[in-house]
Amino acid sequence: MRQPAGRAERRGGGSRKPREERWAELFAVATEVFYEKGYEGASLQHIADRLGLLKGSLYYYIHSKEDLLFEVMSEVHRQGLANIVELASRPGDPLQRLRNVVIGHVDHMCSNLTGTTVFLHEMAALPEERQAEILGGEHAYRSVFLDLVQKGKAEGLVRADIDPKLASLSILGSVNWVYRWFRPGGEFTPKQIGEHFADLIVHSLAADGVLPAAKPAKPKRGKKTTAPES
């Protein structure tokens, strides 16, 4: 985890927990509180109470609630981006790599549901300049999907009528929505969801003759039959 810009220098020592250990604990609790109460409903007092600290003690680590949200969002984005960049760099043609990225992205979101929800729900709570700082330039996250679609089109693997920018927005928008209805132990596993979404996306983009004629396989249902929440 990077050194947060909004954190104050820790004074003193004694028998207190090491600063980085306490920061990691603060980070985890803040993420949970933002998830449970939303940014507007959460307060530094809520976070301090759950940590068993006085509210004033938080200022050893953070300057404001906004700074704390910024650090949570930045770390969620950093981890997610690192995940898809690594997946996109693996061997294979652009469509194969796009499939891997979609599957891995869904799995990462579902495995980090609390942080994902905070990130996708609370981005608008930050000023635009801080949002841009997190997302990076032309949205580094979306650029991974855009690059793969563009390369696939250049190689003749993606249909000529596909607009890469619109396609990347559509892919990321539909895949990101999974967090709204996925529940651990529900009807489908993250892998099943990721594979099904990936097959649908790749088949919708692929040029004629690039892929086998078979339609995307229907995922097998698990034992539980809980319907997705709307």
Tab-separated table of C-alpha atoms in Angstrom:
chain	number	residue	atom	x	y	z
A	1	MET	CA	0.000	0.000	0.000
A	2	ARG	CA	1.383	3.398	-0.951
A	3	GLN	CA	2.127	6.117	1.600
A	4	PRO	CA	-1.055	8.223	1.796
A	5	ALA	CA	-0.519	11.920	1.133
A	6	GLY	CA	-3.085	12.954	3.731
A	7	ARG	CA	-1.536	11.175	6.693
A	8	ALA	CA	0.202	13.018	9.484
A	9	GLU	CA	3.555	12.019	10.948
A	10	ARG	CA	3.129	9.727	13.949
A	11	ARG	CA	4.639	11.012	17.188
A	12	GLY	CA	5.701	8.916	20.115
A	13	GLY	CA	6.091	5.173	20.405
A	14	GLY	CA	5.892	3.166	23.570
A	15	SER	CA	3.775	0.037	23.525
A	16	ARG	CA	1.420	1.248	20.796
A	17	LYS	CA	0.974	-0.773	17.648
A	18	PRO	CA	3.455	0.034	14.869
A	19	ARG	CA	2.194	2.870	12.710
A	20	GLU	CA	1.771	0.808	9.539
A	21	GLU	CA	-0.066	-1.935	11.414
A	22	ARG	CA	-2.481	0.606	12.865
A	23	TRP	CA	-2.908	2.253	9.467
A	24	ALA	CA	-3.791	-1.098	7.875
A	25	GLU	CA	-6.372	-1.650	10.611
A	26	LEU	CA	-7.775	1.850	10.117
A	27	PHE	CA	-7.947	1.305	6.361
A	28	ALA	CA	-9.862	-1.962	6.740
A	29	VAL	CA	-12.322	-0.553	9.282
A	30	ALA	CA	-12.914	2.610	7.246
A	31	THR	CA	-13.701	0.504	4.175
A	32	GLU	CA	-16.232	-1.519	6.176
A	33	VAL	CA	-17.875	1.582	7.657
A	34	PHE	CA	-18.126	3.314	4.265
A	35	TYR	CA	-19.624	0.099	2.881
A	36	GLU	CA	-22.193	-0.248	5.652
A	37	LYS	CA	-23.206	3.399	6.099
A	38	GLY	CA	-22.201	5.099	2.869
A	39	TYR	CA	-19.831	8.040	2.819
A	40	GLU	CA	-22.417	10.608	3.887
A	41	GLY	CA	-23.714	8.435	6.724
A	42	ALA	CA	-20.284	7.485	8.011
A	43	SER	CA	-18.295	9.632	10.408
A	44	LEU	CA	-14.804	9.576	11.826
A	45	GLN	CA	-16.452	8.948	15.193
A	46	HIS	CA	-17.995	5.717	13.847
A	47	ILE	CA	-14.566	4.610	12.660
A	48	ALA	CA	-12.835	5.586	15.891
A	49	ASP	CA	-15.436	3.758	17.987
A	50	ARG	CA	-14.979	0.564	16.022
A	51	LEU	CA	-11.213	0.815	16.402
A	52	GLY	CA	-11.500	1.533	20.117
A	53	LEU	CA	-9.752	4.876	19.717
A	54	LEU	CA	-10.554	8.461	20.566
A	55	LYS	CA	-11.639	10.395	17.487
A	56	GLY	CA	-8.692	12.761	17.921
A	57	SER	CA	-6.276	9.846	17.633
A	58	LEU	CA	-7.295	9.354	13.993
A	59	TYR	CA	-5.599	12.616	13.101
A	60	TYR	CA	-2.260	10.932	13.665
A	61	TYR	CA	-3.078	9.008	10.491
A	62	ILE	CA	-5.458	11.087	8.385
A	63	HIS	CA	-6.458	14.731	8.045
A	64	SER	CA	-10.140	14.366	7.144
A	65	LYS	CA	-12.902	11.932	6.237
A	66	GLU	CA	-12.494	12.920	2.589
A	67	ASP	CA	-8.788	12.085	2.713
A	68	LEU	CA	-9.623	8.698	4.200
A	69	LEU	CA	-12.148	7.951	1.451
A	70	PHE	CA	-9.580	9.050	-1.127
A	71	GLU	CA	-7.024	6.595	0.271
A	72	VAL	CA	-9.558	3.742	0.282
A	73	MET	CA	-10.629	4.473	-3.301
A	74	SER	CA	-7.034	4.850	-4.492
A	75	GLU	CA	-6.007	1.482	-3.066
A	76	VAL	CA	-9.053	-0.328	-4.469
A	77	HIS	CA	-8.323	1.152	-7.892
A	78	ARG	CA	-4.596	0.385	-7.681
A	79	GLN	CA	-5.189	-3.277	-6.851
A	80	GLY	CA	-7.868	-3.726	-9.504
A	81	LEU	CA	-5.805	-2.028	-12.189
A	82	ALA	CA	-2.715	-4.077	-11.358
A	83	ASN	CA	-4.845	-7.215	-11.698
A	84	ILE	CA	-6.169	-6.477	-15.191
A	85	VAL	CA	-2.858	-5.078	-16.472
A	86	GLU	CA	-1.153	-8.339	-15.501
A	87	LEU	CA	-3.897	-10.401	-17.128
A	88	ALA	CA	-3.787	-8.312	-20.309
A	89	SER	CA	-0.032	-8.880	-20.590
A	90	ARG	CA	-0.301	-12.667	-20.735
A	91	PRO	CA	0.268	-14.549	-24.031
A	92	GLY	CA	-2.549	-14.822	-26.537
A	93	ASP	CA	-4.300	-12.820	-29.220
A	94	PRO	CA	-6.289	-9.712	-28.191
A	95	LEU	CA	-9.605	-11.570	-27.920
A	96	GLN	CA	-8.073	-14.309	-25.784
A	97	ARG	CA	-6.520	-11.711	-23.522
A	98	LEU	CA	-9.777	-9.748	-23.346
A	99	ARG	CA	-11.525	-12.920	-22.225
A	100	ASN	CA	-8.914	-13.435	-19.494
A	101	VAL	CA	-9.245	-9.827	-18.356
A	102	VAL	CA	-13.039	-10.035	-18.070
A	103	ILE	CA	-12.903	-13.298	-16.102
A	104	GLY	CA	-10.167	-11.987	-13.818
A	105	HIS	CA	-11.891	-8.644	-13.304
A	106	VAL	CA	-15.151	-10.300	-12.262
A	107	ASP	CA	-13.334	-12.652	-9.901
A	108	HIS	CA	-11.400	-9.762	-8.340
A	109	MET	CA	-14.555	-7.698	-7.821
A	110	CYS	CA	-16.469	-10.569	-6.281
A	111	SER	CA	-13.549	-11.466	-4.027
A	112	ASN	CA	-13.254	-7.849	-2.857
A	113	LEU	CA	-16.927	-6.976	-2.705
A	114	THR	CA	-16.698	-4.482	0.159
A	115	GLY	CA	-13.988	-2.344	-1.425
A	116	THR	CA	-15.553	-2.660	-4.891
A	117	THR	CA	-18.894	-1.416	-3.588
A	118	VAL	CA	-17.327	1.568	-1.856
A	119	PHE	CA	-15.363	2.438	-4.989
A	120	LEU	CA	-18.308	2.233	-7.388
A	121	HIS	CA	-20.845	3.800	-5.006
A	122	GLU	CA	-18.872	6.658	-3.525
A	123	MET	CA	-16.701	8.037	-6.334
A	124	ALA	CA	-19.037	11.011	-6.778
A	125	ALA	CA	-18.457	11.993	-3.132
A	126	LEU	CA	-14.951	13.147	-4.046
A	127	PRO	CA	-14.168	16.404	-5.889
A	128	GLU	CA	-13.598	15.944	-9.619
A	129	GLU	CA	-9.878	16.633	-9.368
A	130	ARG	CA	-9.461	13.874	-6.796
A	131	GLN	CA	-11.526	11.496	-8.908
A	132	ALA	CA	-9.231	12.238	-11.851
A	133	GLU	CA	-6.179	11.625	-9.670
A	134	ILE	CA	-7.470	8.174	-8.790
A	135	LEU	CA	-8.659	7.172	-12.257
A	136	GLY	CA	-5.602	8.516	-14.052
A	137	GLY	CA	-5.624	10.523	-17.263
A	138	GLU	CA	-7.958	8.952	-19.795
A	139	HIS	CA	-9.148	6.459	-17.215
A	140	ALA	CA	-6.339	3.933	-17.005
A	141	TYR	CA	-8.758	1.131	-16.144
A	142	ARG	CA	-10.913	1.567	-19.227
A	143	SER	CA	-7.817	1.981	-21.369
A	144	VAL	CA	-6.871	-1.665	-20.784
A	145	PHE	CA	-10.157	-2.814	-22.348
A	146	LEU	CA	-9.956	-0.173	-25.088
A	147	ASP	CA	-6.434	-1.219	-26.049
A	148	LEU	CA	-7.407	-4.873	-26.424
A	149	VAL	CA	-10.444	-4.075	-28.591
A	150	GLN	CA	-8.366	-1.716	-30.758
A	151	LYS	CA	-5.645	-4.335	-31.214
A	152	GLY	CA	-8.244	-6.988	-32.001
A	153	LYS	CA	-9.775	-4.743	-34.646
A	154	ALA	CA	-6.375	-3.935	-36.157
A	155	GLU	CA	-5.656	-7.663	-36.462
A	156	GLY	CA	-9.012	-8.400	-38.062
A	157	LEU	CA	-10.294	-10.333	-35.046
A	158	VAL	CA	-12.939	-7.765	-34.112
A	159	ARG	CA	-15.765	-6.776	-36.460
A	160	ALA	CA	-15.069	-3.733	-38.635
A	161	ASP	CA	-18.282	-2.011	-37.516
A	162	ILE	CA	-17.292	-2.055	-33.825
A	163	ASP	CA	-16.311	1.287	-32.300
A	164	PRO	CA	-13.555	0.425	-29.765
A	165	LYS	CA	-14.357	3.287	-27.396
A	166	LEU	CA	-18.052	2.455	-27.214
A	167	ALA	CA	-17.251	-1.244	-26.948
A	168	SER	CA	-14.868	-0.698	-24.020
A	169	LEU	CA	-17.416	1.483	-22.229
A	170	SER	CA	-20.104	-1.147	-22.775
A	171	ILE	CA	-17.886	-3.999	-21.564
A	172	LEU	CA	-16.730	-2.258	-18.411
A	173	GLY	CA	-20.194	-0.919	-17.616
A	174	SER	CA	-21.885	-4.310	-17.897
A	175	VAL	CA	-19.157	-6.208	-16.050
A	176	ASN	CA	-18.950	-3.654	-13.238
A	177	TRP	CA	-22.689	-4.066	-12.594
A	178	VAL	CA	-22.065	-7.594	-11.299
A	179	TYR	CA	-21.252	-6.215	-7.850
A	180	ARG	CA	-24.847	-4.989	-7.490
A	181	TRP	CA	-26.363	-8.460	-7.489
A	182	PHE	CA	-23.579	-10.950	-6.761
A	183	ARG	CA	-23.728	-12.519	-3.315
A	184	PRO	CA	-21.219	-15.088	-2.008
A	185	GLY	CA	-22.797	-18.548	-1.895
A	186	GLY	CA	-25.444	-17.564	-4.414
A	187	GLU	CA	-26.537	-19.185	-7.636
A	188	PHE	CA	-23.291	-18.755	-9.575
A	189	THR	CA	-19.643	-18.655	-8.581
A	190	PRO	CA	-17.429	-15.708	-9.625
A	191	LYS	CA	-15.671	-17.967	-12.135
A	192	GLN	CA	-18.967	-19.034	-13.726
A	193	ILE	CA	-20.128	-15.430	-13.975
A	194	GLY	CA	-16.815	-14.255	-15.395
A	195	GLU	CA	-16.629	-17.000	-17.996
A	196	HIS	CA	-20.197	-16.453	-19.145
A	197	PHE	CA	-19.774	-12.691	-19.429
A	198	ALA	CA	-16.449	-13.170	-21.222
A	199	ASP	CA	-17.951	-15.564	-23.754
A	200	LEU	CA	-20.863	-13.229	-24.449
A	201	ILE	CA	-18.525	-10.267	-24.918
A	202	VAL	CA	-16.011	-12.045	-27.120
A	203	HIS	CA	-18.702	-13.581	-29.333
A	204	SER	CA	-20.375	-10.186	-29.752
A	205	LEU	CA	-17.100	-8.598	-30.919
A	206	ALA	CA	-15.518	-11.332	-32.999
A	207	ALA	CA	-15.365	-11.017	-36.768
A	208	ASP	CA	-16.923	-13.745	-38.906
A	209	GLY	CA	-14.922	-16.955	-38.943
A	210	VAL	CA	-12.678	-15.993	-36.020
A	211	LEU	CA	-14.439	-18.157	-33.438
A	212	PRO	CA	-16.183	-21.549	-33.592
A	213	ALA	CA	-19.865	-21.334	-34.480
A	214	ALA	CA	-20.931	-22.672	-31.065
A	215	LYS	CA	-22.784	-20.220	-28.848
A	216	PRO	CA	-21.454	-19.354	-25.376
A	217	ALA	CA	-22.026	-22.231	-22.977
A	218	LYS	CA	-24.720	-21.774	-20.368
A	219	PRO	CA	-23.147	-21.904	-16.890
A	220	LYS	CA	-24.136	-24.774	-14.659
A	221	ARG	CA	-26.172	-23.712	-11.671
A	222	GLY	CA	-24.930	-24.319	-8.184
A	223	LYS	CA	-26.879	-25.936	-5.393
A	224	LYS	CA	-28.354	-22.674	-4.166
A	225	THR	CA	-31.016	-20.897	-6.224
A	226	THR	CA	-30.966	-17.391	-4.791
A	227	ALA	CA	-31.980	-15.037	-7.598
A	228	PRO	CA	-29.787	-12.011	-8.331
A	229	GLU	CA	-30.932	-8.864	-6.558
A	230	SER	CA	-31.937	-5.945	-8.713
